[in-house]
mmCIF file of C-alpha atoms in Angstrom:
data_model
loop_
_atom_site.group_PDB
_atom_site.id
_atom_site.type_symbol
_atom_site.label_atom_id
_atom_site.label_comp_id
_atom_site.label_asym_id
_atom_site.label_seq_id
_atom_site.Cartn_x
_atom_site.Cartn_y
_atom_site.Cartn_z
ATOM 1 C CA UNK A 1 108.370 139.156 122.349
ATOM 2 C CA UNK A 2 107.343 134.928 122.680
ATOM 3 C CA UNK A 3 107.094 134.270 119.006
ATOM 4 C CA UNK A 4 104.736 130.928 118.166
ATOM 5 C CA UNK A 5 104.478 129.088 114.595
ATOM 6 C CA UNK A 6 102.342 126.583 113.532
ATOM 7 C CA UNK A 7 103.104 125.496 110.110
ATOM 8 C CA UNK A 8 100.136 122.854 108.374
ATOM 9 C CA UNK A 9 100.272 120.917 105.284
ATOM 10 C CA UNK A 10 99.742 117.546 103.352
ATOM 11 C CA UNK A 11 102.237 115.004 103.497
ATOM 12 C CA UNK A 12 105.444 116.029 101.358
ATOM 13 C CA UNK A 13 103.973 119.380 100.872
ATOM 14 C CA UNK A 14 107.322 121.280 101.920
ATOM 15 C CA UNK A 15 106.388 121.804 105.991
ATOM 16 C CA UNK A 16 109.774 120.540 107.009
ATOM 17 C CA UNK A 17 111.903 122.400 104.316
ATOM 18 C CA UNK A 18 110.012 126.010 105.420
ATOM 19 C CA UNK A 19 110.178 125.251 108.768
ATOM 20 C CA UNK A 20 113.705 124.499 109.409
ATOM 21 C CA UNK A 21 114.261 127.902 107.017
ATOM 22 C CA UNK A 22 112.447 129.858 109.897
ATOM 23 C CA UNK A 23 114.911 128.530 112.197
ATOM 24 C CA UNK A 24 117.768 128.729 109.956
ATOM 25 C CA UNK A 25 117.361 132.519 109.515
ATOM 26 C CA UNK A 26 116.201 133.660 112.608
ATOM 27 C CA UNK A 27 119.767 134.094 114.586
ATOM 28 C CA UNK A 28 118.905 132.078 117.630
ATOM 29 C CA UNK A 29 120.666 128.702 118.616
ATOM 30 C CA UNK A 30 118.583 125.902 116.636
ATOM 31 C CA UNK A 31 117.277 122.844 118.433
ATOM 32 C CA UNK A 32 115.334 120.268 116.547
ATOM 33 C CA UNK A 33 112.318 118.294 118.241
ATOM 34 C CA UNK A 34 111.607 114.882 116.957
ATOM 35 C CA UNK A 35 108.196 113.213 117.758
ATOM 36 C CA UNK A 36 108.629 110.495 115.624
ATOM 37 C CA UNK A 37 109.339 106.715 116.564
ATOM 38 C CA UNK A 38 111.843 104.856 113.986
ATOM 39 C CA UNK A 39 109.160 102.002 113.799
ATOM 40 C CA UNK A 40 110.659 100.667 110.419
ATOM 41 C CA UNK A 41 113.220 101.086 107.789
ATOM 42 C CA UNK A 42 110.568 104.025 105.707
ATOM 43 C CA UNK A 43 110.712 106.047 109.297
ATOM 44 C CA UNK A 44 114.680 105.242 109.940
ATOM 45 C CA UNK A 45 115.319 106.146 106.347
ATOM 46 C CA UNK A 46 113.082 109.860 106.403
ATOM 47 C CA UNK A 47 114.702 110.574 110.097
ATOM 48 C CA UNK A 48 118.411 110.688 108.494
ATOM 49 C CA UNK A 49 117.249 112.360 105.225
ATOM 50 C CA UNK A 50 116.197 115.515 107.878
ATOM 51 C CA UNK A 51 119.372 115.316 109.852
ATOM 52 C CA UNK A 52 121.095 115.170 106.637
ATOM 53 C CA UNK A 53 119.354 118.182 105.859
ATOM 54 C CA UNK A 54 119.479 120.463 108.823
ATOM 55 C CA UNK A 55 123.245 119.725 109.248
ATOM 56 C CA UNK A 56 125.502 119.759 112.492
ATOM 57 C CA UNK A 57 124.530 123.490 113.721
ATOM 58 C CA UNK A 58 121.193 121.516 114.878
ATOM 59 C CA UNK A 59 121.407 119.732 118.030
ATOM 60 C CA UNK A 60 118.199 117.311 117.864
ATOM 61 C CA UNK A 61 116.199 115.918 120.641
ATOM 62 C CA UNK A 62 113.962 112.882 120.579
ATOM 63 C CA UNK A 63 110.702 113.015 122.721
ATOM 64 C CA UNK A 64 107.839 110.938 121.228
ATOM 65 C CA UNK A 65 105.251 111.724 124.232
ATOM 66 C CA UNK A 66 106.405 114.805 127.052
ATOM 67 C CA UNK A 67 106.248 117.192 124.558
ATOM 68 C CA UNK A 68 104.972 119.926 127.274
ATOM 69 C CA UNK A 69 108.522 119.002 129.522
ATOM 70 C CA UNK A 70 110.704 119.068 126.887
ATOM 71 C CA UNK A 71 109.996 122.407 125.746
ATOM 72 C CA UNK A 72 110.605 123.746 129.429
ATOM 73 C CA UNK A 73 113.886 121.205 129.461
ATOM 74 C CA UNK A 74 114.728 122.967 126.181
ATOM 75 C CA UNK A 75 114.022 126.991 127.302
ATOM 76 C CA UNK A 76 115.969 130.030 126.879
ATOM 77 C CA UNK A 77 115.614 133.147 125.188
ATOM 78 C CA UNK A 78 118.337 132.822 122.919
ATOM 79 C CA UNK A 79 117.005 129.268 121.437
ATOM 80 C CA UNK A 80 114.276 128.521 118.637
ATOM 81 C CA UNK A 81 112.396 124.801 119.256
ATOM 82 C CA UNK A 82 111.439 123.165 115.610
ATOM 83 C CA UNK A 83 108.898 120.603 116.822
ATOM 84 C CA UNK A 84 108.393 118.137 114.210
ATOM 85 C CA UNK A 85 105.799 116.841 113.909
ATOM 86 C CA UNK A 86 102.220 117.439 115.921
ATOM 87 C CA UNK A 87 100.409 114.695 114.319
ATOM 88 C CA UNK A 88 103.015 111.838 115.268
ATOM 89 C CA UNK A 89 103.214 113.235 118.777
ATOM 90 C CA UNK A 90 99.582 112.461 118.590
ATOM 91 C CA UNK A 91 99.551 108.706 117.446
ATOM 92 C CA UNK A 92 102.406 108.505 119.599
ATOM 93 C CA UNK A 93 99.567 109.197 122.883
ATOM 94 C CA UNK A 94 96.293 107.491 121.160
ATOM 95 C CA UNK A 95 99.238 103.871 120.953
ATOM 96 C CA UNK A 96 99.625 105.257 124.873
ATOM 97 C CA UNK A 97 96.489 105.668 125.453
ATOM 98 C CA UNK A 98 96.929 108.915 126.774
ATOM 99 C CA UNK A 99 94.566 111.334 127.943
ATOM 100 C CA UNK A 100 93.929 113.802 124.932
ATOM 101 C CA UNK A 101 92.965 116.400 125.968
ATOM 102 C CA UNK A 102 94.827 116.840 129.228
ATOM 103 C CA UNK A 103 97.718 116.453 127.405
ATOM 104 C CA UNK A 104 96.948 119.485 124.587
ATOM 105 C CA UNK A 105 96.408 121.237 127.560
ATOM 106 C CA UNK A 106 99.591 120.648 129.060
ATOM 107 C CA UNK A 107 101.265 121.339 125.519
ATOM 108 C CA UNK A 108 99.138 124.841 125.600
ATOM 109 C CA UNK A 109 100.629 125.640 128.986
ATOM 110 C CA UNK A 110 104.278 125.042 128.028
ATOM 111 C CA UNK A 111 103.835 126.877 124.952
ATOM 112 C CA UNK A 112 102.606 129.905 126.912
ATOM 113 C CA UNK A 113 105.205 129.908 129.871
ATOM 114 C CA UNK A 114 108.519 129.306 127.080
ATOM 115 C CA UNK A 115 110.473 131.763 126.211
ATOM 116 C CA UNK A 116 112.000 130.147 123.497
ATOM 117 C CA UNK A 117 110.874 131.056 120.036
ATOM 118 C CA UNK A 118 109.082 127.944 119.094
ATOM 119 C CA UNK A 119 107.701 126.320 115.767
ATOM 120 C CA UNK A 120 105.380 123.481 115.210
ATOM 121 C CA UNK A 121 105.060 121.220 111.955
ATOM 122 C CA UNK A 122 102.237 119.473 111.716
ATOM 123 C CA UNK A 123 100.054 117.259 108.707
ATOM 124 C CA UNK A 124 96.588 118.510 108.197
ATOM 125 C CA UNK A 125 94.622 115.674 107.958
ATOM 126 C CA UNK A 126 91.058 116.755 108.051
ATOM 127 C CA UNK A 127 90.725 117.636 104.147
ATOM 128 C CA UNK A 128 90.158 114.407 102.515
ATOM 129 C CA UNK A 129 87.493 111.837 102.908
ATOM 130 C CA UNK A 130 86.101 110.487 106.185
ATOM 131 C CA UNK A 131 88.085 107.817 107.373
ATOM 132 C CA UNK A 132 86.662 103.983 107.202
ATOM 133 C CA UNK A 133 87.494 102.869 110.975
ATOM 134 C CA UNK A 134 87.041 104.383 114.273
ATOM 135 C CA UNK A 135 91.060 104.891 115.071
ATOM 136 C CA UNK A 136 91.157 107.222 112.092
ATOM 137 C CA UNK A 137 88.522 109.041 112.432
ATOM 138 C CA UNK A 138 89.569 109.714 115.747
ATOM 139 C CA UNK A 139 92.784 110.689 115.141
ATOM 140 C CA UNK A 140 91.628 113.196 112.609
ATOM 141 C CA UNK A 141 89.341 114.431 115.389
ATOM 142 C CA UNK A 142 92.653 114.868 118.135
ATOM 143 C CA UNK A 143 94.742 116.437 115.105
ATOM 144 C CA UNK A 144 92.341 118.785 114.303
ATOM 145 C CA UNK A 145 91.510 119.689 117.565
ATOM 146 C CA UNK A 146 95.224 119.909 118.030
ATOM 147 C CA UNK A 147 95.531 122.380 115.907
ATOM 148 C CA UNK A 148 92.513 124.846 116.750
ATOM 149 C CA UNK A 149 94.396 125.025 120.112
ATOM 150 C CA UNK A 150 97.894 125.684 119.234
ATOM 151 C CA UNK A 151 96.476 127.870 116.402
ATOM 152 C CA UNK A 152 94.680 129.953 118.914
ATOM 153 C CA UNK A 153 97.993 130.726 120.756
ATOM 154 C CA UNK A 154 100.118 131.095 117.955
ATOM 155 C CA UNK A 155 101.372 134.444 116.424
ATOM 156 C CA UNK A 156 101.892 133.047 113.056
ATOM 157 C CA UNK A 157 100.121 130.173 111.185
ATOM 158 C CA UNK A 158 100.898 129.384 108.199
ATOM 159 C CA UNK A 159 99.755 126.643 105.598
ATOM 160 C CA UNK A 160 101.877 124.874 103.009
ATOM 161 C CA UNK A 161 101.144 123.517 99.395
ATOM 162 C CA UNK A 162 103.265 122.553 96.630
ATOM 163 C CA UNK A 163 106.240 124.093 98.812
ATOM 164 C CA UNK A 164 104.384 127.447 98.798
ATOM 165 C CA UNK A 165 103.222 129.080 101.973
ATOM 166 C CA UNK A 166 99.917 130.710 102.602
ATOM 167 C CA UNK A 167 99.762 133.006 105.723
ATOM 168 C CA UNK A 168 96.844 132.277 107.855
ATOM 169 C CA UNK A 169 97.901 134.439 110.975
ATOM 170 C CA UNK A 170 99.949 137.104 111.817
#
Protein backbone atom coordinates (compact mmCIF):
# COMPACT_ATOMS: atom_id res chain seq x y z
CA UNK A 1 0.00 0.00 0.00
CA UNK A 2 1.43 3.93 -1.25
CA UNK A 3 2.14 5.23 2.19
CA UNK A 4 2.16 9.40 2.32
CA UNK A 5 3.50 11.63 5.39
CA UNK A 6 3.28 15.04 5.92
CA UNK A 7 5.01 16.07 8.99
CA UNK A 8 4.29 20.18 10.17
CA UNK A 9 5.93 22.18 12.74
CA UNK A 10 7.63 25.53 13.88
CA UNK A 11 11.06 26.13 13.09
CA UNK A 12 13.45 23.84 15.32
CA UNK A 13 10.48 22.06 16.59
CA UNK A 14 12.03 18.45 15.90
CA UNK A 15 10.36 17.87 12.08
CA UNK A 16 13.69 16.79 10.71
CA UNK A 17 14.82 14.54 13.69
CA UNK A 18 11.12 12.52 13.48
CA UNK A 19 11.16 12.47 10.05
CA UNK A 20 14.38 10.96 9.15
CA UNK A 21 13.33 8.31 12.23
CA UNK A 22 10.33 7.28 9.92
CA UNK A 23 12.74 6.56 7.31
CA UNK A 24 15.32 5.15 9.46
CA UNK A 25 12.97 2.41 10.76
CA UNK A 26 10.92 1.62 8.03
CA UNK A 27 13.32 -1.09 6.10
CA UNK A 28 13.26 0.51 2.71
CA UNK A 29 16.41 2.05 0.94
CA UNK A 30 16.53 5.83 2.30
CA UNK A 31 16.87 8.73 -0.11
CA UNK A 32 16.97 12.23 1.21
CA UNK A 33 15.32 15.24 -0.81
CA UNK A 34 16.80 18.61 -0.30
CA UNK A 35 14.80 21.76 -1.36
CA UNK A 36 16.97 24.06 0.09
CA UNK A 37 19.48 26.54 -1.70
CA UNK A 38 22.95 27.05 0.33
CA UNK A 39 22.34 30.90 -0.06
CA UNK A 40 24.81 31.70 2.89
CA UNK A 41 27.08 30.35 5.48
CA UNK A 42 23.60 29.85 8.24
CA UNK A 43 22.07 27.53 5.19
CA UNK A 44 25.68 25.81 4.28
CA UNK A 45 26.25 25.33 7.96
CA UNK A 46 22.36 23.60 8.80
CA UNK A 47 22.75 21.48 5.32
CA UNK A 48 25.97 19.55 6.81
CA UNK A 49 24.59 19.42 10.40
CA UNK A 50 21.59 17.03 8.55
CA UNK A 51 24.02 15.05 6.50
CA UNK A 52 26.00 14.73 9.55
CA UNK A 53 23.03 13.43 11.03
CA UNK A 54 21.43 11.02 8.66
CA UNK A 55 24.87 9.40 7.97
CA UNK A 56 26.22 7.54 4.76
CA UNK A 57 23.19 4.88 4.43
CA UNK A 58 21.35 8.17 2.95
CA UNK A 59 22.04 8.95 -0.53
CA UNK A 60 20.75 12.75 -0.82
CA UNK A 61 19.46 14.54 -3.78
CA UNK A 62 19.29 18.26 -4.35
CA UNK A 63 16.22 19.65 -6.31
CA UNK A 64 15.23 23.20 -5.25
CA UNK A 65 12.22 23.53 -7.92
CA UNK A 66 11.05 19.92 -10.01
CA UNK A 67 9.99 18.51 -7.04
CA UNK A 68 7.03 16.57 -9.03
CA UNK A 69 10.12 14.91 -11.53
CA UNK A 70 12.27 14.07 -9.01
CA UNK A 71 10.03 11.98 -7.12
CA UNK A 72 9.24 9.93 -10.43
CA UNK A 73 13.32 10.10 -11.12
CA UNK A 74 13.54 8.76 -7.55
CA UNK A 75 10.58 5.73 -7.72
CA UNK A 76 10.58 2.25 -6.68
CA UNK A 77 8.83 0.23 -4.32
CA UNK A 78 11.59 -0.67 -2.26
CA UNK A 79 12.67 3.20 -1.58
CA UNK A 80 11.25 5.83 1.06
CA UNK A 81 11.66 9.79 -0.33
CA UNK A 82 12.32 12.27 2.88
CA UNK A 83 11.46 15.57 1.19
CA UNK A 84 12.79 18.28 3.19
CA UNK A 85 11.41 20.85 3.27
CA UNK A 86 7.84 22.07 1.54
CA UNK A 87 8.10 25.58 2.53
CA UNK A 88 11.67 26.23 0.89
CA UNK A 89 10.54 24.40 -2.21
CA UNK A 90 8.00 27.12 -2.11
CA UNK A 91 10.21 30.35 -1.84
CA UNK A 92 12.35 28.53 -4.06
CA UNK A 93 9.14 29.03 -7.02
CA UNK A 94 7.64 32.55 -5.64
CA UNK A 95 12.08 33.83 -6.33
CA UNK A 96 11.05 31.83 -9.85
CA UNK A 97 8.16 33.18 -10.23
CA UNK A 98 6.54 30.09 -10.80
CA UNK A 99 3.09 29.29 -11.33
CA UNK A 100 1.67 28.18 -7.82
CA UNK A 101 -0.71 26.46 -8.22
CA UNK A 102 0.09 24.49 -11.35
CA UNK A 103 2.95 23.47 -9.74
CA UNK A 104 1.08 21.95 -6.29
CA UNK A 105 -0.77 20.34 -8.78
CA UNK A 106 1.94 18.75 -10.46
CA UNK A 107 3.47 17.84 -6.90
CA UNK A 108 -0.21 16.22 -6.13
CA UNK A 109 0.06 14.15 -9.29
CA UNK A 110 3.53 12.72 -8.60
CA UNK A 111 2.62 12.02 -5.17
CA UNK A 112 -0.34 9.95 -6.37
CA UNK A 113 1.35 7.97 -9.32
CA UNK A 114 4.82 7.04 -6.83
CA UNK A 115 5.21 4.10 -5.48
CA UNK A 116 7.76 4.99 -3.25
CA UNK A 117 6.85 5.49 0.36
CA UNK A 118 7.23 9.17 0.63
CA UNK A 119 7.49 11.83 3.54
CA UNK A 120 7.22 15.53 3.51
CA UNK A 121 8.69 18.08 6.18
CA UNK A 122 7.37 21.14 6.09
CA UNK A 123 7.24 24.67 8.59
CA UNK A 124 3.78 25.72 9.46
CA UNK A 125 3.76 29.16 9.11
CA UNK A 126 0.22 30.30 9.36
CA UNK A 127 0.05 30.45 13.37
CA UNK A 128 1.60 33.64 14.25
CA UNK A 129 0.77 37.16 13.36
CA UNK A 130 -0.13 38.48 9.90
CA UNK A 131 2.79 39.30 8.09
CA UNK A 132 3.75 43.23 7.43
CA UNK A 133 4.48 43.01 3.49
CA UNK A 134 2.78 41.49 0.63
CA UNK A 135 5.68 38.66 -0.15
CA UNK A 136 4.93 37.23 3.28
CA UNK A 137 1.72 37.21 3.43
CA UNK A 138 1.71 35.51 0.32
CA UNK A 139 3.91 33.00 1.04
CA UNK A 140 1.96 32.07 4.11
CA UNK A 141 -1.02 31.90 1.74
CA UNK A 142 1.05 29.20 -0.93
CA UNK A 143 2.36 27.27 2.32
CA UNK A 144 -0.78 26.88 3.69
CA UNK A 145 -2.45 26.07 0.74
CA UNK A 146 0.41 23.70 0.24
CA UNK A 147 -0.37 21.90 2.85
CA UNK A 148 -4.33 21.49 2.67
CA UNK A 149 -3.39 19.70 -0.62
CA UNK A 150 -0.74 17.33 0.29
CA UNK A 151 -2.68 16.86 3.58
CA UNK A 152 -5.68 15.78 1.65
CA UNK A 153 -3.66 12.96 -0.06
CA UNK A 154 -1.70 11.93 2.69
CA UNK A 155 -2.27 8.78 4.90
CA UNK A 156 -0.57 10.18 7.85
CA UNK A 157 -0.17 13.82 9.08
CA UNK A 158 1.35 14.52 11.79
CA UNK A 159 2.31 17.82 13.74
CA UNK A 160 5.41 18.47 15.80
CA UNK A 161 6.10 20.59 19.03
CA UNK A 162 8.79 20.63 21.45
CA UNK A 163 10.06 17.33 19.59
CA UNK A 164 6.69 15.69 20.41
CA UNK A 165 4.37 14.50 17.72
CA UNK A 166 0.66 14.96 17.57
CA UNK A 167 -1.20 12.67 15.05
CA UNK A 168 -3.52 14.55 12.89
CA UNK A 169 -4.31 11.68 10.31
CA UNK A 170 -4.21 8.23 10.03
Amino acid sequence: MRMTTLVLGGARSGKSAFSENLVETSGLKPHYLATGRAWDGEMQDRIAEHRTRRGPQWTTHEEPLDLAGALSRLDGPGNIILVDCLTLWVTNLMMEDRPMLAEFDRLVNAIGATSARLIFVSNEVGLGIVPDNAMARAFRDHAGTLHQRVAQVATQVYFIAAGLPLTLKG
